[in-house]
Amino acid sequence: MRKDHFEVTHRDVLGRVGKLRTPHGVVQTPALMPVVNPNIEFIKPSEIKKLGAEILITNSYIIYRSKLREIAKDKGLHKLLGVDIPIMTDSGSYQLMVYGDVEVKNSEILNFQKEIGSDIVVPLDIPTPPDAEEELILEDMKITIEREREAAEIFNGCENLLAFPIQGSTNPKMRRMFAEEVKKICELYDVKPIFPIGAVVPLLDTYRFSDVVTSILEVKSVLPPSCPVHLFGAGHPMMFSIATALGCDLFDSAAYALYAKDDRYMTVRGTEKLEEINEFPCSCPVCSDYTPRELRSMEKKERAKLLAKHNLYVSFQEVRTVRQAIRSKTLFELVENRIRAHPYLLEAWRQIRKYGKLIETYDPNIKSRFFYTGIESLMRPAIQRYMNKILDIPPDKEELVVTDMYSNLKGDLYLRPCFGIVFPELIESYPAGHAEMPEDGLIDDMAIKTAVNCFLKYAEKYKNIKFIVKVSNRWNIIKELAEKRGLKNIVVERESNDELQH
Ligand SMILES: [Zn+2]
């Protein structure tokens, strides 16, 4: 397996900004690949490039089965589409999923993709649908793995990048097992792999975002960190920040066109029906030049093209926003903002709690800021890391006064929501001292509870030290929990200047 086709330049959470090297040039990731159907005259590939696409995806099976086959063989894929940017080619797996059958053999479609000069080649994998029985998943897996092995043989030593789709339905164990198998094949050949996570479209279409998050994280637990990952079929901008934060580098979108043809308008917060929009919230050329009413009065085909352009603008804008958030290490803040667009996204993101160790491995140690945006911020590795570090710093006195960070009383230790205790000398440092959050009286109870638990652990570890706690009523829970744990070295005194109770 070769790794020089993907270089990571910036990281945050599990996300990365990188450079993907293909035979037709370097693509900045995360990248969105708009889907182009060579048989349907819609927005021209050259126009899509102008809108911001650095890479496209098309379907080699459609070309192979049509009169375009000879032109593609003769002139090559890039001349056929009229662009010089990298192009990924799908193999017909989608058709297999929708129609249950395709009239092509794996080796046939692979050699065709090679012949026409595809930059990223996909074997004919079998997309196992959601909620499949284990038996079916294993059966499909066996065939797909065999086809991926065949692909590795055909592309051994080639310059084309080769996709190794990872299926496994909605079964976390099977996703992981599939990723293990695929990894083994790659290691045996001189190939430049990318790893698409397959069959997520039916999950995205039905808002089963939790299953998507679990699928990604199971796969990421197995794959080498340096490998590019493609969330196959994810084309809605509302997913980009989350999927990137979980470690996906490539997306593809047929949605921009499909939605447009159905009069649907994309935003990072979801999809709107054109008939229900009074004014466009976006400033792209389409939304600046036309009002919703003007678009509605247009002929359908023209309207669909304009809506598709808007959908692409808003998608590329979000990709740039995500890349910038990675560079500034504020991807957690961006994601925690985006997940508030839909309750199922919120639910999905909370799945990361089960993958704390994995996220801890990837997420950078030092960032320039910590903005608390809600209880999801408590799941960031920065908090756990800080707590672990603090526990190893012994107190330097027999008796310590513990106060609120912003109290008028002088303390030896401060209590801060989220983090627990802060030593005066750490008050200027990341994360506990740096963090911006609502004041103690207005922050979520869970942030207080998290902090109290940290404090109690500390007091438990240093049992011979007396902690005299002088904090506002907001921290009342300390007394109760300390008694429950039998911690006699904590004495709670009411803070005299208790402003928060007024
Ligand atoms: Zn717009």
XYZ file of C-alpha atoms and ligand atoms in Angstrom:
503
model
C 0.000 0.000 0.000
C 1.293 3.442 -0.895
C 0.620 6.534 1.179
C 2.306 9.314 -0.784
C -0.931 10.209 -2.612
C -2.384 11.779 0.535
C -0.693 14.376 2.684
C -2.311 15.860 5.772
C -1.443 19.497 6.448
C -3.799 20.443 9.310
C -5.796 18.467 11.879
C -8.629 19.015 14.296
C -10.901 16.473 16.045
C -10.579 13.523 13.607
C -10.782 15.908 10.660
C -7.954 17.013 8.449
C -7.090 19.389 5.660
C -5.000 17.539 3.140
C -3.721 17.196 -0.379
C -4.899 14.297 -2.497
C -2.544 13.648 -5.407
C -4.141 12.187 -8.528
C -2.871 11.724 -12.110
C -4.728 14.932 -13.084
C -3.522 17.107 -10.247
C -3.741 17.813 -6.541
C -7.086 18.209 -4.786
C -7.483 20.044 -1.533
C -9.453 17.997 1.026
C -12.027 17.767 2.455
C -13.403 17.963 -1.063
C -16.829 17.693 -2.588
C -17.130 15.816 -5.875
C -20.265 16.857 -7.762
C -21.823 13.994 -9.703
C -21.933 14.470 -13.451
C -24.155 12.334 -15.662
C -22.521 12.327 -19.094
C -25.784 11.370 -20.769
C -27.886 14.199 -19.397
C -27.313 17.758 -20.462
C -27.580 19.729 -17.209
C -24.831 21.938 -15.797
C -21.680 21.409 -17.847
C -18.654 19.943 -16.020
C -16.607 22.991 -17.061
C -19.203 25.234 -15.386
C -19.135 23.123 -12.238
C -15.385 23.597 -12.173
C -15.926 27.373 -12.326
C -18.323 27.151 -9.365
C -15.479 25.749 -7.245
C -15.171 22.024 -7.938
C -11.618 20.689 -7.826
C -12.704 17.133 -8.617
C -15.772 15.483 -10.176
C -17.337 12.062 -10.051
C -19.143 10.305 -12.869
C -20.400 6.823 -13.572
C -18.263 4.608 -15.782
C -21.066 2.059 -16.074
C -23.368 4.620 -17.687
C -20.620 5.520 -20.168
C -19.848 1.881 -20.815
C -23.477 1.050 -21.567
C -24.075 3.977 -23.913
C -22.852 5.292 -27.231
C -20.306 7.361 -25.300
C -18.213 4.258 -24.719
C -16.266 4.567 -27.960
C -15.658 8.303 -27.549
C -14.354 7.722 -24.012
C -12.079 4.924 -25.217
C -10.855 7.039 -28.086
C -10.376 10.435 -26.454
C -10.335 9.613 -22.756
C -12.657 10.484 -19.924
C -11.423 14.048 -19.422
C -11.921 15.046 -23.070
C -15.338 13.413 -23.010
C -16.414 15.621 -20.087
C -14.447 18.642 -21.298
C -12.460 19.255 -18.089
C -8.866 18.810 -17.014
C -9.519 18.359 -13.270
C -9.388 14.934 -11.554
C -12.375 12.651 -12.073
C -13.469 9.695 -9.969
C -15.542 7.028 -11.686
C -18.158 4.900 -9.997
C -18.642 1.375 -11.275
C -22.327 0.571 -11.424
C -22.751 -0.414 -7.785
C -25.431 2.212 -7.439
C -27.347 0.675 -10.331
C -26.827 -2.676 -8.647
C -28.412 -1.320 -5.484
C -31.367 0.270 -7.298
C -32.074 -2.309 -10.030
C -30.618 -5.409 -8.378
C -28.490 -6.333 -11.384
C -25.847 -4.956 -13.749
C -24.672 -6.329 -17.069
C -20.964 -6.053 -16.577
C -18.219 -8.049 -14.920
C -15.952 -6.572 -12.266
C -12.748 -6.972 -14.308
C -14.493 -5.553 -17.387
C -15.567 -2.301 -15.709
C -12.203 -1.966 -13.930
C -10.249 -2.290 -17.158
C -12.608 0.152 -18.823
C -11.948 2.736 -16.084
C -8.238 2.185 -16.570
C -8.516 2.569 -20.321
C -10.412 5.862 -20.191
C -7.980 7.366 -17.648
C -10.046 7.667 -14.484
C -8.216 9.265 -11.559
C -10.014 7.274 -8.874
C -11.313 3.862 -9.859
C -14.075 1.933 -8.073
C -14.598 -1.841 -8.285
C -18.068 -3.320 -8.573
C -18.836 -3.627 -4.874
C -22.177 -4.789 -3.506
C -23.918 -2.188 -1.371
C -25.635 -4.112 1.421
C -28.792 -2.253 2.521
C -29.404 -1.064 6.103
C -30.639 -3.518 8.760
C -29.501 -6.564 6.782
C -29.160 -9.959 8.475
C -25.615 -10.959 9.363
C -25.774 -13.839 6.903
C -26.518 -11.531 3.958
C -23.828 -9.056 5.025
C -21.237 -11.843 5.113
C -22.357 -13.203 1.764
C -22.080 -9.743 0.125
C -18.822 -9.113 1.906
C -17.251 -12.255 0.500
C -18.055 -11.244 -3.084
C -17.030 -7.605 -2.636
C -13.725 -8.484 -0.957
C -12.927 -10.857 -3.826
C -13.665 -8.088 -6.335
C -11.511 -5.622 -4.419
C -8.675 -8.145 -4.464
C -9.104 -8.470 -8.232
C -9.000 -4.669 -8.516
C -5.795 -4.533 -6.472
C -4.211 -7.017 -8.876
C -5.297 -5.043 -11.949
C -4.096 -1.726 -10.502
C -0.941 -3.006 -8.828
C 1.779 -0.411 -9.489
C -0.622 1.941 -11.347
C -0.827 5.694 -10.902
C -4.642 5.694 -10.659
C -6.037 5.846 -7.131
C -8.136 2.822 -6.241
C -11.246 2.859 -4.059
C -11.785 0.016 -1.602
C -15.416 0.410 -0.581
C -16.296 -0.677 2.939
C -19.815 -2.026 3.385
C -21.345 -3.868 6.331
C -24.892 -2.469 6.484
C -25.844 -0.920 9.846
C -24.020 -3.571 11.838
C -21.069 -1.932 13.681
C -19.258 -5.253 14.141
C -19.565 -6.051 10.420
C -18.369 -2.577 9.365
C -15.301 -3.056 11.481
C -14.697 -6.560 10.170
C -15.069 -5.330 6.588
C -12.536 -2.570 7.203
C -10.092 -5.139 8.639
C -10.415 -7.309 5.527
C -9.983 -4.384 3.149
C -6.925 -3.170 5.031
C -5.335 -6.596 4.674
C -5.765 -6.576 0.883
C -4.289 -3.088 0.539
C -1.210 -4.064 2.475
C -0.451 -6.832 -0.018
C -0.367 -4.640 -3.137
C 1.356 -1.551 -4.492
C -1.848 0.501 -4.720
C -2.920 4.023 -3.787
C -6.082 3.407 -1.804
C -8.991 5.567 -0.810
C -11.657 4.107 1.459
C -15.284 4.848 0.657
C -17.831 4.051 3.354
C -20.664 2.648 1.286
C -24.442 2.417 1.376
C -25.030 5.425 3.602
C -27.463 7.130 1.195
C -30.520 5.202 2.463
C -29.510 6.258 5.993
C -29.018 9.917 5.082
C -32.303 9.998 3.163
C -34.184 8.791 6.240
C -32.273 10.990 8.712
C -30.659 7.979 10.404
C -27.606 10.090 11.197
C -26.699 8.060 14.301
C -26.136 5.008 12.134
C -23.951 7.082 9.819
C -21.836 8.343 12.722
C -21.426 4.823 14.105
C -20.486 3.423 10.684
C -17.815 6.083 10.184
C -16.309 5.680 13.643
C -16.203 1.888 13.459
C -14.327 2.118 10.171
C -12.000 4.837 11.479
C -11.165 2.650 14.479
C -9.584 0.166 12.084
C -8.092 2.112 9.163
C -4.602 3.617 9.363
C -4.946 7.317 10.282
C -3.097 8.440 7.159
C -5.672 7.026 4.702
C -8.219 9.163 2.807
C -11.836 8.260 3.585
C -14.830 8.963 1.328
C -18.380 9.110 2.668
C -19.959 7.724 -0.476
C -23.195 9.476 -1.385
C -23.071 12.199 1.261
C -23.863 15.394 -0.607
C -25.826 17.585 1.785
C -23.907 20.510 3.277
C -25.578 19.949 6.668
C -23.469 16.759 7.030
C -20.084 18.071 5.907
C -18.785 19.466 9.203
C -19.853 16.412 11.186
C -18.546 13.843 8.721
C -15.265 15.735 8.400
C -14.885 15.940 12.170
C -15.264 12.154 12.250
C -12.458 11.744 9.727
C -14.018 11.794 6.255
C -12.065 13.553 3.500
C -14.249 13.176 0.401
C -17.935 13.669 -0.324
C -19.912 13.380 -3.518
C -23.111 15.057 -4.442
C -25.844 14.062 -6.810
C -28.144 15.799 -4.358
C -27.413 19.284 -5.738
C -29.064 18.276 -9.029
C -31.713 15.874 -7.738
C -32.971 18.395 -5.196
C -32.952 21.208 -7.751
C -35.072 19.204 -10.168
C -37.540 18.777 -7.324
C -37.549 22.541 -6.489
C -35.612 22.045 -3.277
C -33.152 24.629 -1.983
C -30.209 23.542 0.189
C -28.856 25.367 3.210
C -26.430 24.252 5.912
C -29.434 23.972 8.216
C -31.453 21.688 5.958
C -33.556 21.772 2.810
C -36.325 24.250 1.967
C -39.041 23.995 -0.650
C -38.811 26.811 -3.174
C -42.577 27.406 -2.906
C -42.179 28.185 0.815
C -39.312 30.695 0.510
C -40.127 34.411 0.621
C -36.587 35.669 0.384
C -33.279 33.918 -0.210
C -30.934 33.909 2.802
C -27.885 33.397 0.547
C -25.799 35.895 -1.448
C -24.535 33.634 -4.216
C -24.920 34.995 -7.777
C -28.194 33.076 -8.253
C -29.760 34.306 -5.016
C -28.514 37.851 -5.667
C -29.867 38.009 -9.215
C -33.289 36.440 -8.675
C -36.096 36.473 -6.130
C -37.862 33.229 -5.174
C -40.930 34.526 -7.001
C -38.943 35.080 -10.200
C -37.516 31.579 -10.031
C -40.968 30.085 -9.503
C -42.298 31.779 -12.608
C -39.518 30.367 -14.799
C -39.655 27.412 -17.075
C -38.826 24.250 -15.107
C -35.532 23.340 -16.760
C -34.046 26.797 -16.412
C -35.203 26.999 -12.784
C -33.635 23.631 -11.952
C -30.277 24.753 -13.360
C -30.292 27.910 -11.253
C -31.326 26.031 -8.112
C -28.614 23.453 -8.770
C -26.055 26.238 -9.036
C -27.170 27.677 -5.719
C -27.008 24.202 -4.184
C -23.425 23.866 -5.379
C -22.456 27.339 -4.175
C -23.777 26.676 -0.690
C -22.081 23.250 -0.632
C -18.662 24.582 -1.641
C -19.032 27.425 0.817
C -19.563 24.918 3.623
C -16.567 22.855 2.515
C -14.405 25.988 2.727
C -15.883 26.856 6.139
C -15.032 23.379 7.408
C -11.472 23.531 6.078
C -10.957 26.898 7.733
C -12.330 25.579 11.045
C -9.765 22.780 10.926
C -6.946 25.239 10.291
C -8.044 27.385 13.225
C -8.775 24.295 15.360
C -12.366 25.337 15.975
C -14.043 22.354 14.346
C -15.742 21.285 17.591
C -17.330 24.726 17.836
C -18.515 24.569 14.207
C -19.943 21.066 14.553
C -21.707 21.868 17.825
C -23.317 24.756 15.993
C -24.354 22.695 12.957
C -25.854 19.787 14.926
C -28.451 22.170 16.285
C -30.067 22.249 12.847
C -31.834 18.941 13.467
C -32.573 16.867 16.596
C -31.336 13.713 14.857
C -28.003 15.363 14.119
C -27.744 16.273 17.790
C -28.537 12.697 18.736
C -26.036 11.407 16.184
C -23.193 13.580 17.447
C -23.781 12.376 21.002
C -22.709 8.916 19.803
C -19.114 10.127 19.962
C -19.244 9.567 23.721
C -18.773 5.859 23.008
C -15.621 6.569 20.999
C -13.815 8.810 23.488
C -10.506 6.969 23.202
C -10.448 7.140 19.406
C -11.173 10.862 19.387
C -8.609 11.424 22.109
C -5.976 9.757 19.914
C -6.544 12.142 17.014
C -7.610 15.473 18.506
C -4.753 17.992 18.894
C -3.620 18.779 22.447
C -3.282 22.507 22.158
C -5.769 24.915 20.627
C -6.111 28.637 20.856
C -9.617 28.618 22.306
C -12.356 26.669 23.982
C -15.850 28.067 23.447
C -18.537 26.268 25.411
C -21.618 25.942 23.202
C -23.749 23.483 25.187
C -23.507 20.155 26.936
C -21.913 18.525 23.869
C -18.801 20.595 24.617
C -18.334 18.389 27.682
C -17.511 15.486 25.361
C -14.379 17.171 24.001
C -11.122 15.403 24.854
C -9.697 18.668 26.226
C -11.795 18.277 29.387
C -10.833 14.700 30.180
C -7.184 15.382 29.403
C -7.177 18.397 31.685
C -8.769 16.435 34.525
C -6.211 13.654 34.213
C -3.395 16.174 34.288
C -4.754 18.011 37.330
C -5.074 14.818 39.342
C -1.300 14.404 39.136
C -0.544 17.837 40.573
C -0.350 17.524 44.372
C -1.541 20.395 46.592
C 1.255 22.466 48.159
C -0.568 23.172 51.470
C -2.311 21.161 54.179
C -5.410 23.325 53.965
C -6.804 24.850 50.765
C -9.512 27.439 50.237
C -11.632 26.669 47.166
C -13.587 29.553 45.588
C -15.343 30.487 42.345
C -12.963 31.739 39.698
C -14.613 35.169 39.642
C -15.357 35.439 43.349
C -13.986 38.355 45.397
C -12.637 35.892 47.910
C -9.069 34.838 47.552
C -8.671 31.152 46.959
C -5.899 28.620 46.661
C -7.948 26.750 44.090
C -10.785 27.861 41.833
C -13.818 25.910 40.718
C -14.810 26.214 37.072
C -17.759 24.581 35.330
C -16.686 21.838 32.864
C -13.141 21.536 34.182
C -13.376 21.281 37.969
C -10.402 22.861 39.621
C -8.010 25.460 38.335
C -4.787 26.421 40.078
C -4.134 30.175 40.086
C -1.026 29.618 37.963
C -3.106 27.898 35.263
C -5.606 30.701 35.021
C -4.092 32.053 31.811
C -3.602 28.717 30.097
C -5.535 26.441 27.759
C -8.029 24.962 28.235
C -9.462 25.637 31.708
C -8.222 29.177 32.108
C -8.848 30.106 28.494
C -12.332 28.688 28.149
C -15.235 31.031 27.438
C -18.564 29.941 28.892
C -21.771 31.324 30.397
C -21.381 32.379 34.042
C -21.813 29.732 36.729
C -25.438 30.626 37.429
C -26.486 30.326 33.790
C -24.502 27.345 32.569
C -26.058 23.870 32.216
C -26.272 21.725 35.358
C -24.241 19.048 33.642
C -21.255 21.395 33.290
C -21.390 22.013 37.054
C -21.729 18.315 37.775
C -18.768 17.449 35.544
C -16.653 19.991 37.413
C -17.782 18.759 40.832
C -16.904 15.191 39.933
C -13.412 16.284 39.027
C -13.035 18.192 42.286
C -14.262 15.215 44.315
C -11.821 12.904 42.573
C -9.045 15.298 43.471
C -10.147 15.483 47.101
C -10.382 11.702 47.165
C -6.848 11.350 45.859
C -5.406 13.842 48.370
C -7.325 12.662 51.452
C -4.958 14.253 53.979
C -5.601 17.744 52.684
C -8.486 19.827 53.989
C -10.552 21.642 51.336
C -12.554 24.615 52.606
C -15.139 25.366 49.947
C -16.510 28.921 49.759
C -18.650 29.046 46.647
C -22.129 30.214 45.587
C -25.280 28.144 46.032
C -24.900 27.091 42.439
C -22.358 24.561 43.699
C -24.580 23.131 46.470
C -24.319 19.711 44.987
C -20.749 19.454 46.347
C -21.921 18.949 49.908
C -24.365 16.224 49.009
C -21.970 14.324 46.758
C -19.028 14.660 49.170
C -21.160 13.153 51.949
C -22.271 10.370 49.644
C -18.658 9.490 48.924
C -17.720 9.826 52.593
C -15.209 12.600 51.928
C -14.623 14.149 55.364
C -11.821 16.417 54.121
C -14.291 18.734 52.327
C -15.877 21.469 54.410
C -18.487 23.566 52.637
C -18.887 27.143 53.849
C -21.413 29.410 52.184
C -19.812 32.255 50.248
C -20.791 35.519 51.962
C -21.144 37.510 48.773
C -23.635 35.242 47.057
C -24.750 37.411 44.128
C -26.239 34.598 42.115
C -29.081 34.092 44.545
C -30.543 37.558 44.006
Zn -27.613 31.068 -3.230
